[in-house]
PDB file of C-alpha atoms and ligand atoms in Angstrom:
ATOM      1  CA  UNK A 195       0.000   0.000   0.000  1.00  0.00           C
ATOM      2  CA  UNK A 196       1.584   3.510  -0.532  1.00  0.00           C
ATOM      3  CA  UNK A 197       2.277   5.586   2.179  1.00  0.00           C
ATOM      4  CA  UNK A 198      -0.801   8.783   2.474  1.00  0.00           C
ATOM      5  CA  UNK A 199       1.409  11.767   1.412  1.00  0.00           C
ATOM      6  CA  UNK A 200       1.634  15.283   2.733  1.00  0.00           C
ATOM      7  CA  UNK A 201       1.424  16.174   6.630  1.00  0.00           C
ATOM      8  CA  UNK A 202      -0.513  12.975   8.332  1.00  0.00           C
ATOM      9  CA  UNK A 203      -1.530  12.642  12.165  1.00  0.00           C
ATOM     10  CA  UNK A 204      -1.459   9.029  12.724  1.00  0.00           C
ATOM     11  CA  UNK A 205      -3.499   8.113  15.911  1.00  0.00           C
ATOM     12  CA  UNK A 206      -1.961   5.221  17.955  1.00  0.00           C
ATOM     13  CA  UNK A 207      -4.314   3.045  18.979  1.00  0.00           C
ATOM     14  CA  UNK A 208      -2.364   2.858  22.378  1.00  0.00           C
ATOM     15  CA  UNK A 209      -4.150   5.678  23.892  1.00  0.00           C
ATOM     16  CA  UNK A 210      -7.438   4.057  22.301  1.00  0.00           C
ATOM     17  CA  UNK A 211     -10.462   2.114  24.066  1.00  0.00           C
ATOM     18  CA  UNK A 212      -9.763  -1.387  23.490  1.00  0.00           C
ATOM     19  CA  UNK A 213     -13.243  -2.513  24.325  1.00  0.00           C
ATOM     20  CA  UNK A 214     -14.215  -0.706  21.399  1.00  0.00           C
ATOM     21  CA  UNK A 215     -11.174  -0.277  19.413  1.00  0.00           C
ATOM     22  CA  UNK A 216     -13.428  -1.021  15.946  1.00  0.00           C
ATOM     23  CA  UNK A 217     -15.932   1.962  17.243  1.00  0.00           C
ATOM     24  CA  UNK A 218     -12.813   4.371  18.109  1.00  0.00           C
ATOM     25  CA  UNK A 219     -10.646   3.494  15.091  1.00  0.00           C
ATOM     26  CA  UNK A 220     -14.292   4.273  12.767  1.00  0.00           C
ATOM     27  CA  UNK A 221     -14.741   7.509  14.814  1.00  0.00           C
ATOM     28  CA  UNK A 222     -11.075   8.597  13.686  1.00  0.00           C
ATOM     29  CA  UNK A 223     -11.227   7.309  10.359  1.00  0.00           C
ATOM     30  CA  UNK A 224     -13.844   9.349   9.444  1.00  0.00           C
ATOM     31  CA  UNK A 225     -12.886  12.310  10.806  1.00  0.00           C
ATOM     32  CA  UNK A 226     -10.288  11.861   8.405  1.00  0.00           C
ATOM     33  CA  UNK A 227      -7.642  10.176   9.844  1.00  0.00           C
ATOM     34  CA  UNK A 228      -5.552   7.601   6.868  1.00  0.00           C
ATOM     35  CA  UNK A 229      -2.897   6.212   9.090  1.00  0.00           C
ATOM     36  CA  UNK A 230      -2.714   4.675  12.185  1.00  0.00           C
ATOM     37  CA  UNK A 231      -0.252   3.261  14.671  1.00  0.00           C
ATOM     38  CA  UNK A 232      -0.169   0.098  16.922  1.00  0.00           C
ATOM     39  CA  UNK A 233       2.578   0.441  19.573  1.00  0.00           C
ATOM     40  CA  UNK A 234       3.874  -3.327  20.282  1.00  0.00           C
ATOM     41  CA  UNK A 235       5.394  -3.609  23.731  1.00  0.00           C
ATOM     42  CA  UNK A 236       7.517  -6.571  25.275  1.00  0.00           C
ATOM     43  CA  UNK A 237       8.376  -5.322  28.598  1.00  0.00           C
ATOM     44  CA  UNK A 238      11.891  -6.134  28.113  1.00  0.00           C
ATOM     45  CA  UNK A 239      13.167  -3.247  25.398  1.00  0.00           C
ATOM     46  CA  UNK A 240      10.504  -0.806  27.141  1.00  0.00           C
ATOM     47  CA  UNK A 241       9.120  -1.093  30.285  1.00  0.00           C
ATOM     48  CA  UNK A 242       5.212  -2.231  29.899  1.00  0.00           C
ATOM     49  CA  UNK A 243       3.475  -4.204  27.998  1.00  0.00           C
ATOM     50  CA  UNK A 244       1.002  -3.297  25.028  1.00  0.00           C
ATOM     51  CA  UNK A 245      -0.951  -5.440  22.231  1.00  0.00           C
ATOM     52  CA  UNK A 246       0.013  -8.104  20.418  1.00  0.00           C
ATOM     53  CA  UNK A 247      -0.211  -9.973  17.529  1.00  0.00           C
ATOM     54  CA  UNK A 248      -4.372 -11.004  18.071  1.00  0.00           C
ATOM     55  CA  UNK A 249      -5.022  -6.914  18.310  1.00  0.00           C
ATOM     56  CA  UNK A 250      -2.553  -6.131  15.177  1.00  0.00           C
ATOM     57  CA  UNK A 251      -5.332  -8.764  13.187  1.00  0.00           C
ATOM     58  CA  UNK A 252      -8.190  -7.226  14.411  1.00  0.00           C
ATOM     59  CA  UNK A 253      -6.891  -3.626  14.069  1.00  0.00           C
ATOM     60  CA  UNK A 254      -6.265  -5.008  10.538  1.00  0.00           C
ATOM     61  CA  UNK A 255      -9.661  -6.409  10.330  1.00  0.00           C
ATOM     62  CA  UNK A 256     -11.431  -2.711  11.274  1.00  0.00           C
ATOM     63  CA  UNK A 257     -10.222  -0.450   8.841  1.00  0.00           C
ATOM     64  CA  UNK A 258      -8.710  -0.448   5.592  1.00  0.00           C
ATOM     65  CA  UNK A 259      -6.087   2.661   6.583  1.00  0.00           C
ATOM     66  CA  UNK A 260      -2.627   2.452   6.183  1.00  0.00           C
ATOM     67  CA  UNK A 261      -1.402   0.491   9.265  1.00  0.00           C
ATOM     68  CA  UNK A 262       2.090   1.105  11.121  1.00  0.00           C
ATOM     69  CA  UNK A 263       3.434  -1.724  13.719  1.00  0.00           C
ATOM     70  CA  UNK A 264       5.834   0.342  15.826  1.00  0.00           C
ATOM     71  CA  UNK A 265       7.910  -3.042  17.635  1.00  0.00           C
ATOM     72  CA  UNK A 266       9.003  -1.373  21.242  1.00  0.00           C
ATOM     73  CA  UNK A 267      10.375  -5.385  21.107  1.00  0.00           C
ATOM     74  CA  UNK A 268      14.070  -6.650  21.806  1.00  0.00           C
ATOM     75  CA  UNK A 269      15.378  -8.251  18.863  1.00  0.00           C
ATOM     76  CA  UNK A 270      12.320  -7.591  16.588  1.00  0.00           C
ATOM     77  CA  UNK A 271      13.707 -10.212  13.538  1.00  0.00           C
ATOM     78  CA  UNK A 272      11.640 -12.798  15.389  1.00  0.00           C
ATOM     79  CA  UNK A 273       8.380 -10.880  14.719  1.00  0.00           C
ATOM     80  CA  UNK A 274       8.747  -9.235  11.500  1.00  0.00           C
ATOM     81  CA  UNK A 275       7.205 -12.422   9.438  1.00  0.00           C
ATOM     82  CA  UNK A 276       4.018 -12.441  11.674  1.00  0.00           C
ATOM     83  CA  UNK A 277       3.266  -8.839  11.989  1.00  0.00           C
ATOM     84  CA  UNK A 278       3.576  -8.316   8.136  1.00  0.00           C
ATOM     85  CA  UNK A 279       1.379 -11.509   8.291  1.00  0.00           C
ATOM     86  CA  UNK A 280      -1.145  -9.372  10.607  1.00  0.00           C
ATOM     87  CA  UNK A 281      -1.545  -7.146   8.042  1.00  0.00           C
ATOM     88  CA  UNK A 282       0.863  -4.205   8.749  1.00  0.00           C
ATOM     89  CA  UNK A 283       1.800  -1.591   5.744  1.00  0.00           C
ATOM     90  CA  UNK A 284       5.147  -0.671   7.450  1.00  0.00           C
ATOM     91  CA  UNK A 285       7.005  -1.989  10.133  1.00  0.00           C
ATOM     92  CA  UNK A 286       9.454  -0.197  12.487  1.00  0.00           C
ATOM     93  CA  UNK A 287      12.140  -1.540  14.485  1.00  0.00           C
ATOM     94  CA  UNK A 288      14.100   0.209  17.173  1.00  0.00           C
ATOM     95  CA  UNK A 289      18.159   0.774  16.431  1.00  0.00           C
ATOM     96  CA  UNK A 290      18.735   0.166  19.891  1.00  0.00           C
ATOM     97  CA  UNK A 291      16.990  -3.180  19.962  1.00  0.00           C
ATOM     98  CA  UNK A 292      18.036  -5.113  16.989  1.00  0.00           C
ATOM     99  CA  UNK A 293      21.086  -6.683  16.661  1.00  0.00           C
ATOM    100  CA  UNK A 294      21.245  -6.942  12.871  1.00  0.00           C
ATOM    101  CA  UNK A 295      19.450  -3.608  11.747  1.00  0.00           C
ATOM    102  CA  UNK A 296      20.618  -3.959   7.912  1.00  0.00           C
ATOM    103  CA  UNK A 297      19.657  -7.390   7.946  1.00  0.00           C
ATOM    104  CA  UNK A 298      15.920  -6.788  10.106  1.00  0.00           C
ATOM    105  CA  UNK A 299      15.447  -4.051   7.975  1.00  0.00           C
ATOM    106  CA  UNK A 300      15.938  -5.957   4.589  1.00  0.00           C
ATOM    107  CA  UNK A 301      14.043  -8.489   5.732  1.00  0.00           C
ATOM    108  CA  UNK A 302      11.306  -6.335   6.399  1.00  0.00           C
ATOM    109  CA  UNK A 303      11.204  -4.972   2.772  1.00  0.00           C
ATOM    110  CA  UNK A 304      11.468  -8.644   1.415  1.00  0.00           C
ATOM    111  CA  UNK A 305       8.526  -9.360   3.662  1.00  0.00           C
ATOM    112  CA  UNK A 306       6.424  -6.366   0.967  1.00  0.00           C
ATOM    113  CA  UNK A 307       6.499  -4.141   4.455  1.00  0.00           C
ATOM    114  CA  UNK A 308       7.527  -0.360   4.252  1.00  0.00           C
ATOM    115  CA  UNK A 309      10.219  -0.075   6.600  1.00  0.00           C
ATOM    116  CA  UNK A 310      10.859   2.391   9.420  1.00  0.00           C
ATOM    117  CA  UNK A 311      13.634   2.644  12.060  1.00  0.00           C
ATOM    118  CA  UNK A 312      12.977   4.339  15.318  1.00  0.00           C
ATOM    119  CA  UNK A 313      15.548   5.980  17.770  1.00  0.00           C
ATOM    120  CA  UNK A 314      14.984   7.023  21.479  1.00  0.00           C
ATOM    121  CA  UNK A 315      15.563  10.218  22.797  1.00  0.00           C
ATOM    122  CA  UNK A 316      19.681   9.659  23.307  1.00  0.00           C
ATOM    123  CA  UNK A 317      20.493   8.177  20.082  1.00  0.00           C
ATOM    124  CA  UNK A 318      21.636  10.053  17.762  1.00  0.00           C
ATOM    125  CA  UNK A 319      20.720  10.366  14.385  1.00  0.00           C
ATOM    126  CA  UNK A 320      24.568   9.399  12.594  1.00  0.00           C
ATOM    127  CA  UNK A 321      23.826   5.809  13.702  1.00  0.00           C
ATOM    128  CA  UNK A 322      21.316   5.071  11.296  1.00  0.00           C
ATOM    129  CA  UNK A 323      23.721   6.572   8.393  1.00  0.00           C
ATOM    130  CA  UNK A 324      24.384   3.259   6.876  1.00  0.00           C
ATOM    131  CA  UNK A 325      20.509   2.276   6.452  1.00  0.00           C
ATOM    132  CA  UNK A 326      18.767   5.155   5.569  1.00  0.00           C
ATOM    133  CA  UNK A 327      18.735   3.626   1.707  1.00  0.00           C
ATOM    134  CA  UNK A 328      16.919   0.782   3.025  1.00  0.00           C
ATOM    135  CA  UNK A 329      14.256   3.077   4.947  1.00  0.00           C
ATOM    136  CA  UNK A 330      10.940   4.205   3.574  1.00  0.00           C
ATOM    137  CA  UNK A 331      10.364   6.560   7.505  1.00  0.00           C
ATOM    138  CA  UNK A 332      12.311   6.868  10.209  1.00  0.00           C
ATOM    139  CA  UNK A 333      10.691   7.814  13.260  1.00  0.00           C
ATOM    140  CA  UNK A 334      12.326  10.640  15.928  1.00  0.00           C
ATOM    141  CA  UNK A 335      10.919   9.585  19.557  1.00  0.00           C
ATOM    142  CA  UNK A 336      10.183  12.495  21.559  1.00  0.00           C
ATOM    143  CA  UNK A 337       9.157  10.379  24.552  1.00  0.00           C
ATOM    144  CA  UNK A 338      11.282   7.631  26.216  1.00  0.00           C
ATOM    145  CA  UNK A 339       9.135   4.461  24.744  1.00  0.00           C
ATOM    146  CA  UNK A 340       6.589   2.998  26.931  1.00  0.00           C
ATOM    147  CA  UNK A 341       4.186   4.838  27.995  1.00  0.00           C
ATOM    148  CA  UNK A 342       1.375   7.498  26.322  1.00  0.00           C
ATOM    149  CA  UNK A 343       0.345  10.829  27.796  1.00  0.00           C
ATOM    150  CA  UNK A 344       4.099  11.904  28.424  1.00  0.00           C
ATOM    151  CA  UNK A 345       5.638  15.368  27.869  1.00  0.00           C
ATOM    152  CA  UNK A 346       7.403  15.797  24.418  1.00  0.00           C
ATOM    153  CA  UNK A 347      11.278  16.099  24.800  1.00  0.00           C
ATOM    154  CA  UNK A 348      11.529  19.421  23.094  1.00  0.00           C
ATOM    155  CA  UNK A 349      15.600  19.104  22.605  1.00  0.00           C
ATOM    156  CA  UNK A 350      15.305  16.062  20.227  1.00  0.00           C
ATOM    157  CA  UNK A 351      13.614  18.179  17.256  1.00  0.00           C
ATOM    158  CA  UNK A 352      16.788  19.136  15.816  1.00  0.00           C
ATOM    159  CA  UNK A 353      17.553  15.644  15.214  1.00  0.00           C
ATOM    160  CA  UNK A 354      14.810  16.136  12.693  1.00  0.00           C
ATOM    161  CA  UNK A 355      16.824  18.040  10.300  1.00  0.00           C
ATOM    162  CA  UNK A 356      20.109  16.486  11.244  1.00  0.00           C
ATOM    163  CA  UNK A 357      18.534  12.796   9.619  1.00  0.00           C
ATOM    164  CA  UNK A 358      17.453  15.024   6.420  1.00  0.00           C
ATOM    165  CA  UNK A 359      21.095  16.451   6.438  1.00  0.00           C
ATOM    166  CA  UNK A 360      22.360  12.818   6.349  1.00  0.00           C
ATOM    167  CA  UNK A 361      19.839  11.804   3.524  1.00  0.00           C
ATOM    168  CA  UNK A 362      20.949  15.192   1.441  1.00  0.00           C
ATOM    169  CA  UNK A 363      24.269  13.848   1.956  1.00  0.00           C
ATOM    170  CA  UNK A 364      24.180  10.373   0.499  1.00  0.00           C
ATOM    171  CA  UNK A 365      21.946  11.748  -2.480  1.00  0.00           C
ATOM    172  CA  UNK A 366      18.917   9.732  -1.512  1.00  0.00           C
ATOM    173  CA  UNK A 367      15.430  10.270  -1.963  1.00  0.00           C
ATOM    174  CA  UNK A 368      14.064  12.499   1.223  1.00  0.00           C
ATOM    175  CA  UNK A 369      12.339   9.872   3.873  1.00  0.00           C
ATOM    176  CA  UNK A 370       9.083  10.468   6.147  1.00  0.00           C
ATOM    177  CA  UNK A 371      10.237  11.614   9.695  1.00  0.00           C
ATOM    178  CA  UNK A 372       7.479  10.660  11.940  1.00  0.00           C
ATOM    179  CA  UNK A 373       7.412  11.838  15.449  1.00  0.00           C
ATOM    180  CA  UNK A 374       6.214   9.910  18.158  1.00  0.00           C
ATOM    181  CA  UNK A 375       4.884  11.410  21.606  1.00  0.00           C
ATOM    182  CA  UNK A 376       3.386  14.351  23.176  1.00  0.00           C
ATOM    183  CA  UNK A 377       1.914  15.484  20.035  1.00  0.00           C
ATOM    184  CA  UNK A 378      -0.399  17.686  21.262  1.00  0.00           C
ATOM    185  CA  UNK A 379      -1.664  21.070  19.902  1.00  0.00           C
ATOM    186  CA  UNK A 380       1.118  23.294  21.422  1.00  0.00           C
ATOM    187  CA  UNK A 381       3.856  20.656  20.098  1.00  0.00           C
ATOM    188  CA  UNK A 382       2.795  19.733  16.546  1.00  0.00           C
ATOM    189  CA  UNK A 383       3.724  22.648  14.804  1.00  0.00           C
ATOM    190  CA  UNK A 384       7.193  22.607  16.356  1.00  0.00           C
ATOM    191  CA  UNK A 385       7.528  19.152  14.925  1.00  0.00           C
ATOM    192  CA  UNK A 386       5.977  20.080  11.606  1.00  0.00           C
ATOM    193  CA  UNK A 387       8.440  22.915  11.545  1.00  0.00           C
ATOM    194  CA  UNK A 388      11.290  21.094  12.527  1.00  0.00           C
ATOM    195  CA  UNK A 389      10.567  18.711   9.526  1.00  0.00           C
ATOM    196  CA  UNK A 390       7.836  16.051  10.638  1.00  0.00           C
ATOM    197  CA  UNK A 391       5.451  14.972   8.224  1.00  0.00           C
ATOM    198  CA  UNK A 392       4.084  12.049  10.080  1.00  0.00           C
ATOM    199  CA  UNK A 393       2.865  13.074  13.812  1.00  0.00           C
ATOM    200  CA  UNK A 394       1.360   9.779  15.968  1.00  0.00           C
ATOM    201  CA  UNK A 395      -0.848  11.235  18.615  1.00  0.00           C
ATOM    202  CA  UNK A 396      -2.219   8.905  21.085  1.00  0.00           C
ATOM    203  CA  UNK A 397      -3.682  10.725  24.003  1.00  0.00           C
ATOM    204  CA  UNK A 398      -4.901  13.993  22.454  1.00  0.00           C
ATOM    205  CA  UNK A 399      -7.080  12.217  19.751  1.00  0.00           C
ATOM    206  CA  UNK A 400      -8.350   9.128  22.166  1.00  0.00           C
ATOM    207  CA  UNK A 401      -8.036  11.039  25.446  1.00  0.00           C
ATOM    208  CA  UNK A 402      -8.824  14.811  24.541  1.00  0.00           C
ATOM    209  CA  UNK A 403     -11.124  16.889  25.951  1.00  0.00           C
ATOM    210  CA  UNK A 404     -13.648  16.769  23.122  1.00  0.00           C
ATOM    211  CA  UNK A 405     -14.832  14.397  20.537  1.00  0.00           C
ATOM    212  CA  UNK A 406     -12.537  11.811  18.444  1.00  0.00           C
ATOM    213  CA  UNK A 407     -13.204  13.989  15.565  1.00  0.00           C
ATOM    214  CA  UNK A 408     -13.080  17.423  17.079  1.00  0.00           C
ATOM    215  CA  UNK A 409      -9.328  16.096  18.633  1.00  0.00           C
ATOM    216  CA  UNK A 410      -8.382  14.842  15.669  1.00  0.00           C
ATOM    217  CA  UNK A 411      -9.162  18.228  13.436  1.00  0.00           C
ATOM    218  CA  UNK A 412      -8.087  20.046  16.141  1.00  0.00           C
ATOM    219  CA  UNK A 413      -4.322  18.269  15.932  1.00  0.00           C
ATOM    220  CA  UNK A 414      -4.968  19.166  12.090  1.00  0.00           C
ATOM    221  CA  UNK A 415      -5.150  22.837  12.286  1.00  0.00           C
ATOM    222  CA  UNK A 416      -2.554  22.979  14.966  1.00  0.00           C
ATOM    223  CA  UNK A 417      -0.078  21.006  12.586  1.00  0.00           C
ATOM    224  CA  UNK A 418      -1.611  22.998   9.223  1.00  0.00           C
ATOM    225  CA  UNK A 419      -0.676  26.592  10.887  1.00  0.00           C
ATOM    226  CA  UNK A 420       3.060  26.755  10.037  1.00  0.00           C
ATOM    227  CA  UNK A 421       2.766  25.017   6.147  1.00  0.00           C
TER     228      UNK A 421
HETATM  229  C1  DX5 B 188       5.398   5.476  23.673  1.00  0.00           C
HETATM  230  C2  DX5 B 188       4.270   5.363  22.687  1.00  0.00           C
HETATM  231  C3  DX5 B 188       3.468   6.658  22.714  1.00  0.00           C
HETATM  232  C4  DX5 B 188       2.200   6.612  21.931  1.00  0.00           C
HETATM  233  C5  DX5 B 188       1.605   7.993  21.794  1.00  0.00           C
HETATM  234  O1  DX5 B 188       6.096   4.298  23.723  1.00  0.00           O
HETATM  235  O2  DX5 B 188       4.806   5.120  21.390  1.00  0.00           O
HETATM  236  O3  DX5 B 188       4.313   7.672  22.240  1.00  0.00           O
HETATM  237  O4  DX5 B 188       2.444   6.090  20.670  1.00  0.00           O
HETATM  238  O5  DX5 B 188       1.551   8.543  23.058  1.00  0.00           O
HETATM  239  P1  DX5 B 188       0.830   9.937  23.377  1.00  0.00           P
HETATM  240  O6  DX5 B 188      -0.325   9.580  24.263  1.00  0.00           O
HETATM  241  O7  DX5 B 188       1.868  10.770  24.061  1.00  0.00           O
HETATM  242  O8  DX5 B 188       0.372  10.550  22.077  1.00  0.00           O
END
């Protein structure tokens, strides 16, 4: 499936209802929302657990949107044949957590995934320099992975443009740079500025203080100001 172009918010489902995930994912969707995120937790890389493969199937199931496994899992190669299996567009894997990136990543692609790599808050963006040509996103945490509803980590934006420096430099295609918590109204035009295009927002579209919809196009015009 192609990626949706332009500026997306991406809910994650993390922050979602799971009783009703099927009635909150519909309630996003048609407010508009084309992309959406399932944060996959081990409690070993981060620490908590969150879904699985049984909730990646039935997210599948529920809407036809472009769906994005984020693995928070240690040594993600073991899953990458079962999510893609689950029905995931793209697939991201943490630089800190596998042990063969080039290789997870590959596989990934060979698996007819988009690929994504993610780094935490104190990794820098030079050590994902020799895999950015097998990338279709790369994803710039502002949260330490594990929880929703944190406070965005306003220092890492400039590793925003530092990623799009190393892409200028090796003459290669520009990726998606997806931020990933604390997207919130007052934060999601820095990131836009600072070079997001993909913004995941978890609490403030599930957990805001109006409507699914009115959250959603609410994060919209927050992210829309600065374009
Ligand atoms: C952290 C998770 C969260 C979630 C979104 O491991 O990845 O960032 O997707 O969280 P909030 O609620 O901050 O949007």
């Amino acid at each position: 499936m192609r990626i949706p172009e332009g500026v997306v918010i991406a809910p994650s489902v993390l922050a979602a209802d799971y009783a009703r995930l099927a009635d909150h994912v519909r309630e996003a969707e048609e407010a508009g929302a084309r992309w959406f995120q399932l944060d996959v937790m081990d409690g070993r890389f981060v620490p908590n657990l969150a879904a699985g493969l049984p909730v990646a199937r039935a997210l599948r199931a529920s809407t036809e949107a472009f769906l994005d496994a984020h693995l928070m899992v240690h040594e993600p190669g073991r899953f990458l044949g079962p999510f893609a299996d689950a029905g995931a567009d793209l697939i991201t894997i943490h630089q800190e957590a596998s042990l063969h990136l080039h290789r997870d990543l590959t596989e990934i692609r060979r698996l007819g995934c988009r690929a994504g790599v993610a780094l935490n808050p104190s990794t820098p963006a030079e050590t994902i320099g020799e895999v950015l040509h097998l990338v279709d996103l790369v994803l710039v945490m502002t949260v330490n992975p594990g929880f929703g509803g944190q406070k965005f980590i306003r220092p890492v934006l400039p590793k925003l443009g530092r990623i799009q420096e190393l892409v200028a430099e090796r003459g290669l295609a520009p990726t998606r740079l997806q931020v990933d918590g604390g997207v919130d109204l007052e934060t999601a035009p820095l990131a836009v500025e600072a070079g997001a295009d993909v913004l995941i927002a978890g609490s403030s579209v599930f957990r805001g203080t109006g409507t699914v919809a009115e959250n959603f196009h609410a994060l919209q015009s927050a992210a829309a100001i600065r374009l």
